[in-house]
Structures are given as C-alpha cells and as structure tokens.
Short mmCIF file of C-alpha atoms in Angstrom, two decimals:
data_model
loop_
_atom_site.label_atom_id
_atom_site.label_comp_id
_atom_site.label_asym_id
_atom_site.label_seq_id
_atom_site.Cartn_x
_atom_site.Cartn_y
_atom_site.Cartn_z
CA MET J 1 142.61 71.23 81.80
CA HIS J 2 143.04 74.07 83.83
CA SER J 3 142.94 76.11 80.57
CA PHE J 4 139.02 74.77 80.42
CA LEU J 5 138.69 75.21 83.82
CA LEU J 6 139.98 79.06 83.62
CA GLN J 7 137.39 80.26 80.02
CA TYR J 8 134.75 80.36 83.10
CA PRO J 9 134.65 83.67 84.80
CA ALA J 10 133.95 82.81 88.71
CA PRO J 11 130.79 84.89 90.26
CA ALA J 12 131.43 87.64 91.95
CA ILE J 13 130.24 86.85 95.21
CA GLY J 14 130.65 89.81 98.03
CA VAL J 15 132.64 91.62 96.35
CA THR J 16 132.16 95.45 97.60
CA PRO J 17 133.53 98.16 95.46
CA ASN J 18 136.12 100.20 96.47
CA GLU J 19 137.10 103.47 96.21
CA ASP J 20 138.98 102.80 92.64
CA ASN J 21 135.63 101.48 91.48
CA ASP J 22 133.63 104.52 92.74
CA GLU J 23 135.33 106.84 89.98
CA ASN J 24 135.47 104.07 87.45
CA LEU J 25 131.46 103.39 88.19
CA SER J 26 130.94 106.46 87.96
CA THR J 27 132.74 107.40 84.38
CA ASP J 28 130.75 104.31 83.06
CA GLY J 29 127.61 105.60 83.45
CA LEU J 30 126.60 102.83 85.53
CA ALA J 31 125.68 104.72 88.28
CA SER J 32 124.71 108.16 86.97
CA ASP J 33 123.80 109.90 89.92
CA SER J 34 126.39 109.28 92.42
CA ALA J 35 128.20 112.52 90.45
CA ASN J 36 125.65 114.00 92.62
CA ILE J 37 126.61 112.29 95.98
CA SER J 38 128.07 114.87 97.67
CA SER J 39 132.24 113.87 98.40
CA THR J 40 131.79 114.29 103.13
CA ALA J 41 128.52 111.50 102.74
CA SER J 42 130.03 108.48 104.31
CA LYS J 43 130.65 104.83 102.52
CA GLU J 44 127.50 103.63 103.47
CA GLU J 45 125.29 106.37 102.00
CA LYS J 46 127.48 106.30 99.21
CA GLU J 47 126.88 102.34 98.30
CA GLY J 48 122.84 102.57 98.86
CA GLN J 49 122.82 105.30 96.81
CA ARG J 50 124.39 104.01 94.28
CA GLN J 51 121.97 100.61 94.86
CA LEU J 52 119.37 102.82 94.27
CA CYS J 53 120.78 103.59 91.13
CA MET J 54 121.30 100.67 89.42
CA GLN J 55 118.21 98.89 90.59
CA PRO J 56 115.39 98.68 88.26
CA LEU J 57 111.95 98.74 88.63
CA PRO J 58 110.71 95.86 88.12
CA GLY J 59 108.62 95.56 84.74
CA THR J 60 111.26 97.44 82.80
CA LEU J 61 114.34 97.19 81.09
CA PRO J 62 117.07 99.54 81.10
CA GLU J 63 117.82 102.55 78.63
CA THR J 64 121.38 100.85 78.38
CA ALA J 65 123.02 97.63 79.15
CA ASN J 66 125.46 100.33 81.15
CA GLN J 67 123.00 100.54 83.88
CA LEU J 68 122.86 96.93 84.58
CA SER J 69 124.02 95.63 87.57
CA ASN J 70 127.67 93.31 87.70
CA ALA J 71 125.79 90.14 88.18
CA ALA J 72 122.96 91.10 84.90
CA ARG J 73 125.77 91.96 83.16
CA ALA J 74 127.79 88.59 83.86
CA LEU J 75 125.11 86.77 82.93
CA LEU J 76 124.24 88.43 80.13
CA MET J 77 127.16 87.87 79.15
CA ARG J 78 127.74 84.24 79.81
CA LEU J 79 124.38 83.88 77.86
CA LEU J 80 124.99 85.29 74.69
CA GLU J 81 128.37 83.59 74.66
CA ARG J 82 129.52 82.71 70.98
CA ASP J 83 131.99 79.93 71.65
CA PRO J 84 129.78 76.90 73.10
CA LYS J 85 132.57 75.35 75.34
CA VAL J 86 132.27 79.04 77.42
CA ARG J 87 128.26 80.03 76.98
CA MET J 88 126.14 79.18 80.02
CA ARG J 89 124.40 76.07 79.10
CA SER J 90 122.55 74.56 82.29
CA LEU J 91 120.08 75.41 85.07
CA ARG J 92 123.33 74.82 87.85
CA GLN J 93 125.15 76.96 85.95
CA LEU J 94 122.18 79.83 85.62
CA GLN J 95 121.62 78.92 89.32
CA GLN J 96 125.01 79.56 90.82
CA SER J 97 125.25 82.72 88.69
CA ALA J 98 125.58 85.68 90.99
CA LEU J 99 122.69 87.47 90.10
CA TYR J 100 120.83 84.78 91.71
CA MET J 101 122.67 84.06 94.89
CA GLY J 102 120.11 84.93 96.96
CA PHE J 103 117.27 82.88 95.83
CA ASN J 104 116.49 79.71 96.91
CA PHE J 105 115.44 77.07 94.24
CA GLU J 106 114.76 74.36 96.26
CA HIS J 107 111.77 77.16 97.57
CA VAL J 108 110.40 76.58 93.93
CA LYS J 109 111.03 73.10 93.11
CA ALA J 110 108.45 72.56 96.31
CA ARG J 111 106.56 74.92 94.95
CA LYS J 112 106.58 77.39 98.06
CA VAL J 113 106.97 79.69 95.56
CA SER J 114 104.22 80.84 93.21
CA PRO J 115 104.64 83.42 90.31
CA LYS J 116 101.17 85.62 90.65
CA SER J 117 103.30 85.62 95.03
CA ILE J 118 106.33 86.95 93.35
CA LEU J 119 103.59 89.28 90.65
CA GLU J 120 101.70 90.91 93.48
CA ARG J 121 104.74 91.21 95.43
CA HIS J 122 106.22 94.03 92.80
CA PHE J 123 103.00 94.97 91.10
CA PRO J 124 100.50 95.70 93.72
CA GLN J 125 97.28 95.11 93.04
CA ASN J 126 95.01 98.88 93.16
CA SER J 127 97.80 100.98 92.97
CA GLU J 128 97.95 104.46 91.91
CA MET J 129 100.39 103.43 89.27
CA ASP J 130 97.09 100.50 87.86
CA GLU J 131 94.98 104.12 88.05
CA ALA J 132 97.62 106.29 85.94
CA ILE J 133 97.88 103.24 83.33
CA CYS J 134 94.29 102.76 82.82
CA GLU J 135 93.54 106.43 83.19
CA ALA J 136 96.00 106.94 79.99
CA ASP J 137 94.10 103.60 78.00
CA LYS J 138 91.35 105.09 78.04
CA GLN J 139 93.17 108.66 76.41
CA ASN J 140 94.85 106.25 73.81
CA PHE J 141 91.97 104.84 72.78
CA VAL J 142 89.45 107.45 73.02
CA ALA J 143 88.00 106.86 69.77
CA PHE J 144 88.22 103.25 69.65
CA ASP J 145 84.20 102.51 69.98
CA GLN J 146 83.11 104.74 67.79
CA ALA J 147 81.38 103.59 65.17
CA ALA J 148 83.59 104.34 62.18
CA VAL J 149 86.55 102.15 63.62
CA ILE J 150 83.89 99.75 64.30
CA GLU J 151 82.66 99.60 60.55
CA ASN J 152 86.06 98.74 59.33
#
C-alpha cells in the first residue's frame, strides 16, 4: 500500500527556490530574463522578477512548456499521465493541486464568484488593448465587405 501512495507526487506548497534552484531555472529556460538580474540585487528582488517572468499574460498560452510555473507543470503532467492509476481523475485531486492552492472553491460552489467577474478582472472593458485589437481587425478585413467577396 505504501508503494501505491508513493506514486502520487505531493504538491509543492510553500516551497521557495534556493540558490541552487536559481541556476537551474535560468539554464532550463524557465526564467530567461533572470540572466539580466544583477548579482547585487536582493533575494526578494530576484524572486519578484522571476515571478514576473513566469506569470503568463491572461488569455495567452506559453510558447514552450519551459515557461510554465512548477505548479502548472505538475498539474499538466498529472493530467497527461498514461497510467490511469497515477493520473489525476477527481475534482478533489484537482482542487488540492498546487496550481489551485490560493483558489476558494467554496465561493464557486456558493456562486459568490461569477465567470464574468473573472473575465472582467483579466480583460477590462474599453481598454487600450481592445481598441488596438479592433484597429488590427479592421486592417485585416479591409476587403471583407467588398462586392466581389459578397457575391462569391
């Protein structure tokens, strides 16, 4: 029974990187901008800049798996596990994953959190980004309303 329990990796809760991990992160490409951090910067500044490098922009996907946080990578690996005995297969396991440790699922059950509020927080209405996207769309579809396009 103990070997069965050992197959499930424990989530990394409250784990902070140490100096040895700093070198590994920069060589793995997880924090490519960490090479720009000066050696005289404090440990807190380094950690803050590393977190900024690893935080994805809302609504975007990372270019490579190396840009995922450790919690996201662990969750992805558990979801994609081939062995069904090891694969994450319940909502409780998902809720207990390191990626969702700061998320209050009781508020979701009580409907205190709406999907619209989450979207509005990450994608504010009437932002400069919306206007830029609208302008880009207009440029991409200049010929869309032309008669030749409509007839075909």
